[in-house]
Amino acid sequence: GESVGLHLPTLSVQEGDNSIINCAYSNSASDYFIWYKQESGKGPQFIIDIRSNMDKRQGQRVTVLLNKTVKHLSLQIAATQPGDSAVYFCAENSNTGNQFYFGTGTSLTVIP
Amino acid sequence: SAVISQKPSRDICQRGTSLTIQCQVDSQVTMMFWYRQQPGQSLTLIATANQGSEATYESGFVIDKFPISRPNLTFSTLTVSNLSPEDSSIYLCSVTARGTNEKLFFGSGTQLSVL
C-alpha cells in the first residue's frame, strides 16, 4: 500500500494551547484524506476530512491543511483540552481504489 | 454515520486454534474492510470484504490465514486461523456507508490475545 508517515510520534501540549499534528504521504494519486482520533480501548473516530481540490477545511476547533506540492497534511486543534488526549492518525485514499492507508500515528498528551 | 457492531470485543485463545470475528452494520454499506492494529502501532489493512465473492487481500495477508466472508451488504466475518502469539492484536471492521461521501467508519474492535 501507499506509505503514509507522521513526523512526530509523540506530542505534549499545555491545556489551552494549540496543537499541530503533521502527516506526510507518498502517493501523489491520493485525493481524499481523513484524520482520526483513537482513545484507549476504542476504534478510530472520524474527526475531519479533506479532498484534494481543497487546501484547508475547518471543523469545530479543528482545521486540516493540505499541501499537495509537498504531499503533506496537518491537523490543528485549537485550545487543546484534556479530552483531546489520544492517538491521532491520518489516512489516505486514492482515486484508483477504495482502500484507506494509515500513517504511523501521533500520541497527543494534554497537560492540565 | 453507520453503527458497527463487532463481536467478540475481546478474547483469549490458545495457540493453534482459530477465532472468528463478526461485524454487523445497521445500514447498507458500500465497502467493508478489515484492519489489524498490533500493540502500539497503526492500522494495517488486511483485506476488502467483497459481497458474494472472495475478499481482496493486501500484500502480506493470505486467505488461508485470514478467511473472510461477506454474505450480504451488512455482515462480514474475519477468521484468524492457526493462531500464534504474533497474532495478538486488535482487529477492526470498517465500512463506508451510503450517503456519507465515502467516509470510513470503524467498529470498536476485537482485542485478541494468543497464549
Short mmCIF file of C-alpha atoms in Angstrom, two decimals:
data_model
loop_
_atom_site.label_atom_id
_atom_site.label_comp_id
_atom_site.label_asym_id
_atom_site.label_seq_id
_atom_site.Cartn_x
_atom_site.Cartn_y
_atom_site.Cartn_z
CA GLY A 1 0.00 0.00 0.00
CA GLU A 2 0.90 3.64 -0.01
CA SER A 3 3.36 4.98 2.51
CA VAL A 4 1.89 7.46 4.92
CA GLY A 5 4.01 8.68 7.78
CA LEU A 6 4.00 11.18 10.59
CA HIS A 7 6.82 13.47 11.64
CA LEU A 8 6.21 13.39 15.40
CA PRO A 9 5.30 10.18 17.19
CA THR A 10 4.53 11.98 20.48
CA LEU A 11 3.33 15.45 21.32
CA SER A 12 2.72 17.07 24.69
CA VAL A 13 0.91 20.38 24.97
CA GLN A 14 -0.41 22.55 27.75
CA GLU A 15 -4.14 22.74 28.16
CA GLY A 16 -5.44 25.73 26.23
CA ASP A 17 -2.59 25.78 23.74
CA ASN A 18 -2.99 24.90 20.09
CA SER A 19 -1.76 21.52 18.80
CA ILE A 20 -0.42 20.74 15.36
CA ILE A 21 -0.07 17.16 14.18
CA ASN A 22 1.66 16.51 10.88
CA CYS A 23 1.44 13.77 8.28
CA ALA A 24 3.36 13.06 5.07
CA TYR A 25 2.07 10.87 2.30
CA SER A 26 3.84 9.43 -0.70
CA ASN A 27 1.12 8.63 -3.23
CA SER A 28 0.50 11.63 -5.45
CA ALA A 29 -2.69 9.93 -6.67
CA SER A 30 -4.25 10.20 -3.21
CA ASP A 31 -7.17 12.58 -3.39
CA TYR A 32 -9.03 12.13 -0.12
CA PHE A 33 -7.70 12.29 3.43
CA ILE A 34 -9.20 11.68 6.85
CA TRP A 35 -7.96 12.41 10.34
CA TYR A 36 -8.93 10.01 13.11
CA LYS A 37 -8.76 10.13 16.88
CA GLN A 38 -8.31 6.90 18.79
CA GLU A 39 -8.75 6.67 22.53
CA SER A 40 -7.54 3.73 24.51
CA GLY A 41 -9.69 0.65 24.01
CA LYS A 42 -11.77 2.19 21.25
CA GLY A 43 -11.89 2.15 17.49
CA PRO A 44 -10.72 5.17 15.49
CA GLN A 45 -13.18 8.04 15.48
CA PHE A 46 -13.65 10.25 12.41
CA ILE A 47 -12.59 13.86 13.07
CA ILE A 48 -12.40 15.69 9.76
CA ASP A 49 -11.73 15.01 6.12
CA ILE A 50 -10.43 16.92 3.12
CA ARG A 51 -10.36 16.35 -0.60
CA SER A 52 -7.50 17.23 -2.88
CA ASN A 53 -9.41 20.07 -4.52
CA MET A 54 -9.15 21.96 -1.22
CA ASP A 55 -6.18 23.13 0.81
CA LYS A 56 -7.97 23.92 4.05
CA ARG A 57 -11.04 22.76 5.87
CA GLN A 58 -12.32 23.78 9.28
CA GLY A 59 -14.44 21.99 11.80
CA GLN A 60 -15.24 22.60 15.41
CA ARG A 61 -11.86 23.50 17.00
CA VAL A 62 -10.06 21.55 14.29
CA THR A 63 -8.55 22.58 10.99
CA VAL A 64 -6.93 20.37 8.38
CA LEU A 65 -4.43 21.80 5.94
CA LEU A 66 -3.36 20.02 2.77
CA ASN A 67 -0.25 20.87 0.79
CA LYS A 68 -0.27 18.75 -2.35
CA THR A 69 3.00 20.18 -3.60
CA VAL A 70 4.96 18.55 -0.79
CA LYS A 71 2.39 15.83 -0.04
CA HIS A 72 1.80 16.96 3.49
CA LEU A 73 -1.22 17.48 5.66
CA SER A 74 -1.69 18.69 9.19
CA LEU A 75 -4.32 18.70 11.87
CA GLN A 76 -4.60 21.76 14.04
CA ILE A 77 -6.52 21.59 17.30
CA ALA A 78 -7.38 24.91 18.88
CA ALA A 79 -7.48 25.41 22.64
CA THR A 80 -6.49 21.83 23.34
CA GLN A 81 -8.37 20.17 26.16
CA PRO A 82 -7.57 17.12 28.33
CA GLY A 83 -10.24 15.20 26.42
CA ASP A 84 -8.16 15.64 23.27
CA SER A 85 -5.50 13.31 24.66
CA ALA A 86 -5.44 10.35 22.28
CA VAL A 87 -3.58 8.92 19.32
CA TYR A 88 -4.24 10.68 16.03
CA PHE A 89 -3.94 9.04 12.64
CA CYS A 90 -4.10 10.35 9.12
CA ALA A 91 -5.44 8.11 6.38
CA GLU A 92 -5.28 8.48 2.63
CA ASN A 93 -7.41 7.19 -0.19
CA SER A 94 -6.59 7.29 -3.85
CA ASN A 95 -8.96 7.67 -6.76
CA THR A 96 -7.72 4.34 -8.10
CA GLY A 97 -9.18 2.30 -5.27
CA ASN A 98 -11.45 2.31 -2.25
CA GLN A 99 -8.84 1.38 0.32
CA PHE A 100 -7.57 3.68 3.05
CA TYR A 101 -3.98 3.51 4.25
CA PHE A 102 -2.94 4.85 7.62
CA GLY A 103 0.03 6.77 8.93
CA THR A 104 2.03 5.72 11.97
CA GLY A 105 0.10 7.83 14.48
CA THR A 106 0.90 10.62 16.94
CA SER A 107 0.18 10.29 20.62
CA LEU A 108 -1.09 13.62 21.95
CA THR A 109 -0.91 14.27 25.68
CA VAL A 110 -2.56 17.36 27.09
CA ILE A 111 -1.04 18.61 30.32
CA PRO A 112 -3.58 20.24 32.65
CA SER B 1 -22.80 7.51 10.19
CA ALA B 2 -23.18 3.74 10.29
CA VAL B 3 -23.37 1.88 13.59
CA ILE B 4 -20.93 -1.02 13.52
CA SER B 5 -21.16 -3.88 15.99
CA GLN B 6 -18.23 -6.18 16.39
CA LYS B 7 -18.04 -9.31 18.48
CA PRO B 8 -16.41 -10.60 20.46
CA SER B 9 -14.96 -7.42 21.92
CA ARG B 10 -12.06 -9.42 23.29
CA ASP B 11 -10.89 -12.99 23.54
CA ILE B 12 -8.01 -15.04 24.80
CA CYS B 13 -7.17 -18.02 22.62
CA GLN B 14 -4.75 -20.90 22.68
CA ARG B 15 -2.02 -21.32 20.13
CA GLY B 16 -3.13 -23.33 17.10
CA THR B 17 -6.82 -22.54 17.44
CA SER B 18 -8.88 -20.10 15.37
CA LEU B 19 -11.05 -17.11 16.18
CA THR B 20 -13.93 -15.81 14.09
CA ILE B 21 -14.89 -12.17 14.47
CA GLN B 22 -18.27 -10.91 13.38
CA CYS B 23 -19.11 -7.46 12.05
CA GLN B 24 -22.70 -6.27 11.73
CA VAL B 25 -23.69 -2.88 10.34
CA ASP B 26 -27.06 -1.23 10.88
CA SER B 27 -27.41 0.03 7.32
CA GLN B 28 -26.39 -0.94 3.85
CA VAL B 29 -22.78 -0.12 3.19
CA THR B 30 -20.78 0.15 0.05
CA MET B 31 -17.45 -1.22 1.24
CA MET B 32 -16.32 -3.31 4.20
CA PHE B 33 -12.71 -3.67 5.30
CA TRP B 34 -10.75 -5.50 7.96
CA TYR B 35 -7.74 -3.92 9.65
CA ARG B 36 -5.19 -5.17 12.14
CA GLN B 37 -3.64 -2.96 14.79
CA GLN B 38 -0.69 -4.50 16.54
CA PRO B 39 0.18 -3.23 20.02
CA GLY B 40 1.25 0.41 19.95
CA GLN B 41 1.11 0.59 16.19
CA SER B 42 -1.01 1.97 13.39
CA LEU B 43 -3.71 0.26 11.40
CA THR B 44 -2.77 -2.15 8.63
CA LEU B 45 -5.33 -3.10 6.02
CA ILE B 46 -5.82 -6.87 5.82
CA ALA B 47 -8.41 -7.09 3.09
CA THR B 48 -11.51 -5.73 1.44
CA ALA B 49 -14.55 -7.91 2.09
CA ASN B 50 -16.48 -8.37 -1.15
CA GLN B 51 -20.12 -9.34 -1.11
CA GLY B 52 -20.64 -12.80 -2.51
CA SER B 53 -17.08 -13.29 -3.70
CA GLU B 54 -13.58 -13.80 -2.39
CA ALA B 55 -12.04 -10.99 -0.41
CA THR B 56 -9.26 -8.86 -1.88
CA TYR B 57 -6.15 -9.25 0.27
CA GLU B 58 -3.33 -6.79 0.80
CA SER B 59 0.27 -7.77 0.36
CA GLY B 60 1.39 -9.97 3.21
CA PHE B 61 -2.04 -11.35 4.03
CA VAL B 62 -3.43 -14.61 2.64
CA ILE B 63 -6.81 -16.27 2.58
CA ASP B 64 -5.65 -19.42 4.36
CA LYS B 65 -4.64 -17.40 7.41
CA PHE B 66 -7.41 -14.78 7.28
CA PRO B 67 -10.52 -16.23 5.60
CA ILE B 68 -13.23 -13.61 5.19
CA SER B 69 -16.89 -13.93 4.35
CA ARG B 70 -19.43 -11.30 3.37
CA PRO B 71 -22.74 -12.97 2.57
CA ASN B 72 -24.70 -9.71 2.36
CA LEU B 73 -24.35 -5.93 2.46
CA THR B 74 -24.43 -5.59 6.23
CA PHE B 75 -22.46 -8.55 7.62
CA SER B 76 -18.93 -9.89 7.43
CA THR B 77 -16.69 -12.27 9.35
CA LEU B 78 -12.94 -12.46 9.69
CA THR B 79 -11.32 -15.67 10.90
CA VAL B 80 -7.77 -15.65 12.20
CA SER B 81 -6.54 -19.22 11.76
CA ASN B 82 -3.82 -21.31 13.35
CA LEU B 83 -3.20 -18.69 15.98
CA SER B 84 0.25 -17.81 17.27
CA PRO B 85 1.26 -15.17 19.83
CA GLU B 86 2.23 -12.90 16.93
CA ASP B 87 -1.46 -12.68 16.03
CA SER B 88 -2.20 -10.86 19.27
CA SER B 89 -3.65 -7.59 18.03
CA ILE B 90 -6.78 -5.52 17.74
CA TYR B 91 -8.84 -6.44 14.70
CA LEU B 92 -11.12 -3.74 13.36
CA CYS B 93 -14.04 -3.83 10.98
CA SER B 94 -14.61 -0.67 8.97
CA VAL B 95 -17.16 0.46 6.41
CA THR B 96 -18.02 3.19 4.02
CA ALA B 97 -21.76 3.83 4.16
CA ARG B 98 -24.16 5.02 1.52
CA GLY B 99 -24.71 8.74 1.65
CA THR B 100 -21.65 9.51 3.75
CA ASN B 101 -19.46 10.61 0.88
CA GLU B 102 -17.04 7.70 1.28
CA LYS B 103 -16.15 8.42 4.89
CA LEU B 104 -14.64 5.39 6.60
CA PHE B 105 -16.13 4.37 9.93
CA PHE B 106 -14.88 1.84 12.44
CA GLY B 107 -16.27 -0.61 14.91
CA SER B 108 -14.85 -0.74 18.42
CA GLY B 109 -12.55 -3.63 17.55
CA THR B 110 -11.75 -7.08 18.85
CA GLN B 111 -8.81 -7.42 21.22
CA LEU B 112 -7.22 -10.81 20.63
CA SER B 113 -4.61 -12.28 22.92
CA VAL B 114 -2.96 -15.57 21.99
CA LEU B 115 -1.27 -17.63 24.68
#
